[in-house]
Tab-separated table of C-alpha atoms in Angstrom:
chain	number	residue	atom	x	y	z
A	151	MET	CA	-0.233	0.033	-0.156
A	152	HIS	CA	3.297	2.341	0.405
A	153	SER	CA	3.732	2.410	-3.392
A	154	THR	CA	4.597	5.872	-5.762
A	155	ASN	CA	0.987	4.208	-7.364
A	156	THR	CA	-1.252	4.331	-4.159
A	157	TRP	CA	0.220	8.259	-3.155
A	158	GLU	CA	-0.585	8.587	-7.722
A	159	GLN	CA	-4.280	6.758	-7.198
A	160	VAL	CA	-4.638	9.161	-3.376
A	161	ASP	CA	-3.837	12.000	-4.906
A	162	HIS	CA	-6.226	11.609	-7.573
A	163	TYR	CA	-8.503	10.498	-5.215
A	164	ILE	CA	-8.419	14.323	-3.391
A	165	SER	CA	-8.434	16.023	-6.202
A	166	GLU	CA	-11.998	14.504	-7.748
A	167	ARG	CA	-13.740	14.964	-4.342
A	168	LEU	CA	-12.233	18.352	-3.196
A	169	ILE	CA	-11.047	20.007	-6.987
A	170	PRO	CA	-14.205	20.567	-9.374
A	171	HIS	CA	-13.031	20.307	-13.072
A	172	ASP	CA	-11.365	23.035	-14.484
A	173	ALA	CA	-11.095	23.492	-18.357
A	174	VAL	CA	-8.469	26.308	-18.222
A	175	LEU	CA	-6.479	24.620	-15.797
A	176	GLU	CA	-6.415	21.432	-17.334
A	177	LYS	CA	-5.948	23.348	-20.274
A	178	VAL	CA	-2.765	24.751	-19.268
A	179	LEU	CA	-1.648	21.763	-17.524
A	180	ALA	CA	-1.463	20.198	-21.135
A	181	THR	CA	-0.261	23.393	-22.938
A	182	ASN	CA	2.617	23.004	-20.346
A	183	GLN	CA	3.217	19.430	-21.449
A	184	GLN	CA	2.619	19.515	-25.125
A	185	ALA	CA	5.151	22.718	-25.277
A	186	GLY	CA	7.995	20.678	-23.299
A	187	LEU	CA	8.092	22.028	-20.030
A	188	PRO	CA	9.593	20.510	-17.153
A	189	PRO	CA	6.671	18.052	-15.361
A	190	HIS	CA	7.639	20.924	-12.511
A	191	ASP	CA	4.451	22.251	-12.243
A	192	VAL	CA	2.528	22.076	-8.385
A	193	SER	CA	-0.042	19.484	-8.666
A	194	PRO	CA	-3.964	20.007	-8.472
A	195	ASN	CA	-4.262	19.518	-4.809
A	196	GLN	CA	-1.353	21.723	-4.266
A	197	GLY	CA	-2.286	24.402	-6.652
A	198	LYS	CA	-5.913	24.561	-4.518
A	199	LEU	CA	-3.862	24.672	-1.331
A	200	LEU	CA	-1.613	27.668	-1.970
A	201	ASN	CA	-5.075	28.831	-3.309
A	202	ILE	CA	-6.097	28.809	0.163
A	203	LEU	CA	-2.959	29.837	1.953
A	204	ALA	CA	-3.303	33.002	-0.167
A	205	GLN	CA	-7.322	33.500	0.964
A	206	MET	CA	-6.475	32.476	4.231
A	207	GLN	CA	-3.764	35.617	4.583
A	208	GLY	CA	-6.126	37.891	2.595
A	209	ALA	CA	-2.996	38.340	0.165
A	210	ARG	CA	-3.968	41.006	-2.337
A	211	ARG	CA	-0.016	41.211	-2.969
A	212	VAL	CA	1.581	37.696	-4.112
A	213	LEU	CA	5.578	37.158	-5.256
A	214	GLU	CA	6.009	34.305	-7.072
A	215	ILE	CA	9.832	33.555	-7.728
A	216	GLY	CA	9.477	30.725	-10.933
A	217	THR	CA	6.482	31.169	-12.837
A	218	LEU	CA	7.157	28.147	-15.331
A	219	GLY	CA	4.387	28.087	-17.614
A	220	GLY	CA	2.180	29.633	-14.689
A	221	TYR	CA	-0.038	27.000	-13.425
A	222	SER	CA	0.397	27.512	-9.689
A	223	THR	CA	0.589	31.519	-10.609
A	224	ILE	CA	-2.948	30.947	-11.850
A	225	TRP	CA	-4.077	29.674	-8.506
A	226	LEU	CA	-2.837	32.377	-6.713
A	227	GLY	CA	-4.203	34.657	-8.814
A	228	ARG	CA	-7.515	33.575	-8.381
A	229	ALA	CA	-7.390	33.611	-4.575
A	230	LEU	CA	-6.363	37.768	-4.560
A	231	PRO	CA	-9.302	40.007	-5.211
A	232	THR	CA	-9.651	42.219	-8.552
A	233	ASP	CA	-7.660	44.492	-7.603
A	234	GLY	CA	-5.003	42.446	-6.187
A	235	LYS	CA	-1.577	41.671	-7.756
A	236	ILE	CA	0.820	38.939	-8.222
A	237	VAL	CA	4.508	39.822	-9.607
A	238	THR	CA	6.340	36.457	-10.829
A	239	LEU	CA	9.832	35.895	-11.805
A	240	GLU	CA	10.929	33.535	-15.174
A	241	ALA	CA	14.331	33.484	-16.552
A	242	HIS	CA	13.878	31.134	-19.574
A	243	PRO	CA	12.271	33.095	-22.631
A	244	VAL	CA	10.350	29.537	-23.859
A	245	HIS	CA	8.544	29.574	-20.429
A	246	VAL	CA	8.079	33.545	-20.484
A	247	LYS	CA	6.197	33.108	-23.493
A	248	ILE	CA	3.945	29.879	-22.029
A	249	ALA	CA	3.023	31.016	-19.101
A	250	ARG	CA	2.074	34.856	-20.889
A	251	SER	CA	-0.623	32.600	-23.165
A	252	ASN	CA	-2.028	30.795	-20.402
A	253	ILE	CA	-2.038	33.942	-18.131
A	254	SER	CA	-4.201	34.911	-20.363
A	255	LEU	CA	-6.207	31.945	-21.221
A	256	ALA	CA	-7.029	31.944	-17.279
A	257	GLN	CA	-7.556	36.419	-17.951
A	258	LEU	CA	-5.612	37.619	-15.278
A	259	ASP	CA	-3.491	39.407	-17.614
A	260	GLY	CA	-4.089	42.618	-15.607
A	261	MET	CA	-3.438	41.326	-12.047
A	262	VAL	CA	-0.296	39.665	-13.064
A	263	GLU	CA	3.160	41.339	-13.574
A	264	LEU	CA	5.646	38.505	-15.219
A	265	ARG	CA	9.070	39.806	-15.005
A	266	GLU	CA	11.866	38.338	-17.677
A	267	GLY	CA	15.301	37.698	-16.434
A	268	ASP	CA	17.380	36.176	-13.964
A	269	ALA	CA	15.604	36.439	-11.012
A	270	LEU	CA	18.429	37.378	-8.878
A	271	GLU	CA	18.928	40.961	-11.082
A	272	GLN	CA	15.020	41.354	-11.474
A	273	LEU	CA	15.046	41.029	-7.274
A	274	THR	CA	18.150	43.360	-7.083
A	275	GLN	CA	15.860	46.084	-10.072
A	276	MET	CA	12.828	45.643	-7.750
A	277	LYS	CA	14.336	46.798	-4.960
A	278	ASP	CA	16.028	49.790	-6.935
A	279	GLU	CA	11.889	50.656	-8.217
A	280	GLY	CA	11.086	51.094	-4.740
A	281	VAL	CA	8.051	47.791	-5.178
A	282	ALA	CA	6.401	47.524	-2.242
A	283	PRO	CA	6.350	45.181	0.492
A	284	PHE	CA	4.370	41.372	-0.331
A	285	ASP	CA	1.695	39.663	1.099
A	286	LEU	CA	3.060	35.989	0.937
A	287	ILE	CA	5.682	35.203	-1.082
A	288	PHE	CA	6.146	31.803	-2.899
A	289	ILE	CA	9.576	30.162	-3.970
A	290	ASP	CA	9.484	27.494	-5.811
A	291	ALA	CA	12.858	28.124	-8.971
A	292	ASP	CA	15.886	27.299	-8.466
A	293	LYS	CA	17.396	25.415	-5.368
A	294	PRO	CA	21.194	26.021	-5.204
A	295	ASN	CA	20.081	29.692	-5.425
A	296	ASN	CA	17.213	29.008	-2.174
A	297	PRO	CA	19.246	31.014	0.687
A	298	LEU	CA	19.394	34.051	-1.811
A	299	TYR	CA	15.273	33.960	-2.580
A	300	LEU	CA	14.849	33.480	1.305
A	301	GLU	CA	17.185	36.605	1.714
A	302	TRP	CA	15.174	38.375	-0.546
A	303	ALA	CA	11.516	37.786	0.101
A	304	LEU	CA	12.591	39.074	3.679
A	305	ARG	CA	13.570	42.403	2.449
A	306	PHE	CA	10.222	42.542	0.719
A	307	SER	CA	8.496	41.293	3.827
A	308	ARG	CA	6.435	42.836	6.271
A	309	SER	CA	4.849	41.901	9.798
A	310	GLY	CA	2.964	39.205	8.617
A	311	THR	CA	3.659	38.361	5.303
A	312	VAL	CA	3.900	34.910	4.287
A	313	ILE	CA	6.653	32.715	3.062
A	314	ILE	CA	6.069	29.027	1.246
A	315	GLY	CA	9.046	27.780	-0.082
A	316	ASP	CA	8.373	23.786	-2.536
A	317	ASN	CA	10.785	20.692	-3.107
A	318	VAL	CA	12.334	21.246	0.037
A	319	VAL	CA	12.307	17.185	1.405
A	320	ARG	CA	13.623	15.942	-2.120
A	321	GLU	CA	12.968	12.343	-1.452
A	322	GLY	CA	14.989	12.883	1.625
A	323	GLU	CA	17.543	13.354	-0.155
A	324	ILE	CA	18.003	16.263	2.350
A	325	ILE	CA	19.318	14.573	5.616
A	326	GLN	CA	22.656	13.738	3.333
A	327	ALA	CA	24.742	16.829	4.511
A	328	TYR	CA	27.625	15.624	2.185
A	329	SER	CA	25.676	14.884	-1.281
A	330	THR	CA	27.310	17.071	-3.719
A	331	ASP	CA	23.263	17.795	-5.352
A	332	PRO	CA	23.812	21.313	-5.895
A	333	ARG	CA	20.393	21.731	-5.413
A	334	VAL	CA	20.163	19.718	-2.147
A	335	GLN	CA	22.718	22.113	-0.639
A	336	GLY	CA	20.574	25.156	-2.118
A	337	VAL	CA	18.401	23.558	0.121
A	338	ARG	CA	20.168	22.905	3.390
A	339	LYS	CA	20.885	25.974	3.399
A	340	PHE	CA	18.134	27.430	3.091
A	341	TYR	CA	16.945	25.139	6.181
A	342	ASP	CA	20.034	26.987	7.895
A	343	LEU	CA	19.399	30.437	7.341
A	344	LEU	CA	15.212	29.401	8.276
A	345	ALA	CA	16.845	27.992	11.731
A	346	GLU	CA	19.032	31.193	12.370
A	347	GLU	CA	16.793	33.524	11.290
A	348	SER	CA	15.309	36.029	14.470
A	349	ARG	CA	12.866	37.293	11.509
A	350	ILE	CA	10.846	34.237	10.613
A	351	THR	CA	9.499	31.853	12.333
A	352	ALA	CA	8.838	28.112	9.809
A	353	THR	CA	7.976	24.555	9.726
A	354	ALA	CA	8.451	22.212	6.917
A	355	ILE	CA	5.556	19.330	5.764
A	356	GLN	CA	6.673	15.910	3.905
A	357	THR	CA	4.203	15.310	1.235
A	358	LEU	CA	3.676	12.349	-0.669
A	359	GLY	CA	1.605	12.076	-3.900
A	360	SER	CA	1.431	12.851	-7.897
A	361	LYS	CA	5.097	14.655	-7.637
A	362	GLY	CA	6.384	11.955	-5.403
A	363	TYR	CA	7.992	12.259	-2.484
A	364	ASP	CA	8.631	15.947	-1.138
A	365	GLY	CA	7.925	18.873	0.886
A	366	PHE	CA	6.998	22.604	1.160
A	367	VAL	CA	8.272	25.461	4.222
A	368	ILE	CA	5.965	27.646	4.818
A	369	GLY	CA	6.494	30.396	7.186
A	370	ILE	CA	5.311	33.998	8.911
A	371	VAL	CA	7.442	37.249	9.161
A	372	LYS	CA	7.460	38.414	12.821
A	373	ASN	CA	7.729	42.234	14.007
């Protein structure tokens, strides 16, 4: 009963019971697959979790580091009020093109600011532009830079900002202190920073499902 197939079946069961069929979101996933994008989209139940967390937070401004094809962007955008805004960062030009099309399909163009280019460069530019703090920040990009993304997330936070990081268990590889995988080391340093940083309190949850064995971090910025 503890096979990957079982995890996938449970994910399917949860989605069938709790997530209504949505032609737009299904089309987005199909488009991403047909375009050959990496299969790194959050699962439907994870997407809805992001949506619910944004609603619980009463978020009006969201920062997403790592757009891919815009699937998670749409889930987050649908949680915001009509005058809400998402700033989402994506480095890969092909991913940007697909994401813009998907965001238009979801009729969220006016809400989403998709910034193309290296995320660290974009974040620096946003600082120079005086971009206001965000209510919720979702980190889901290249894992070696996770510690730097967390530092930037804190810079763009206020008291009460929720910060979420995805893919922070990596099939359990995070316990391998001497791993040569830069993604694993990036996530381990992400944990180290969370443990040391007095401005945020956080925890992590392990997940099993159609995306395999992984997990996410969720934290809240303190005064």
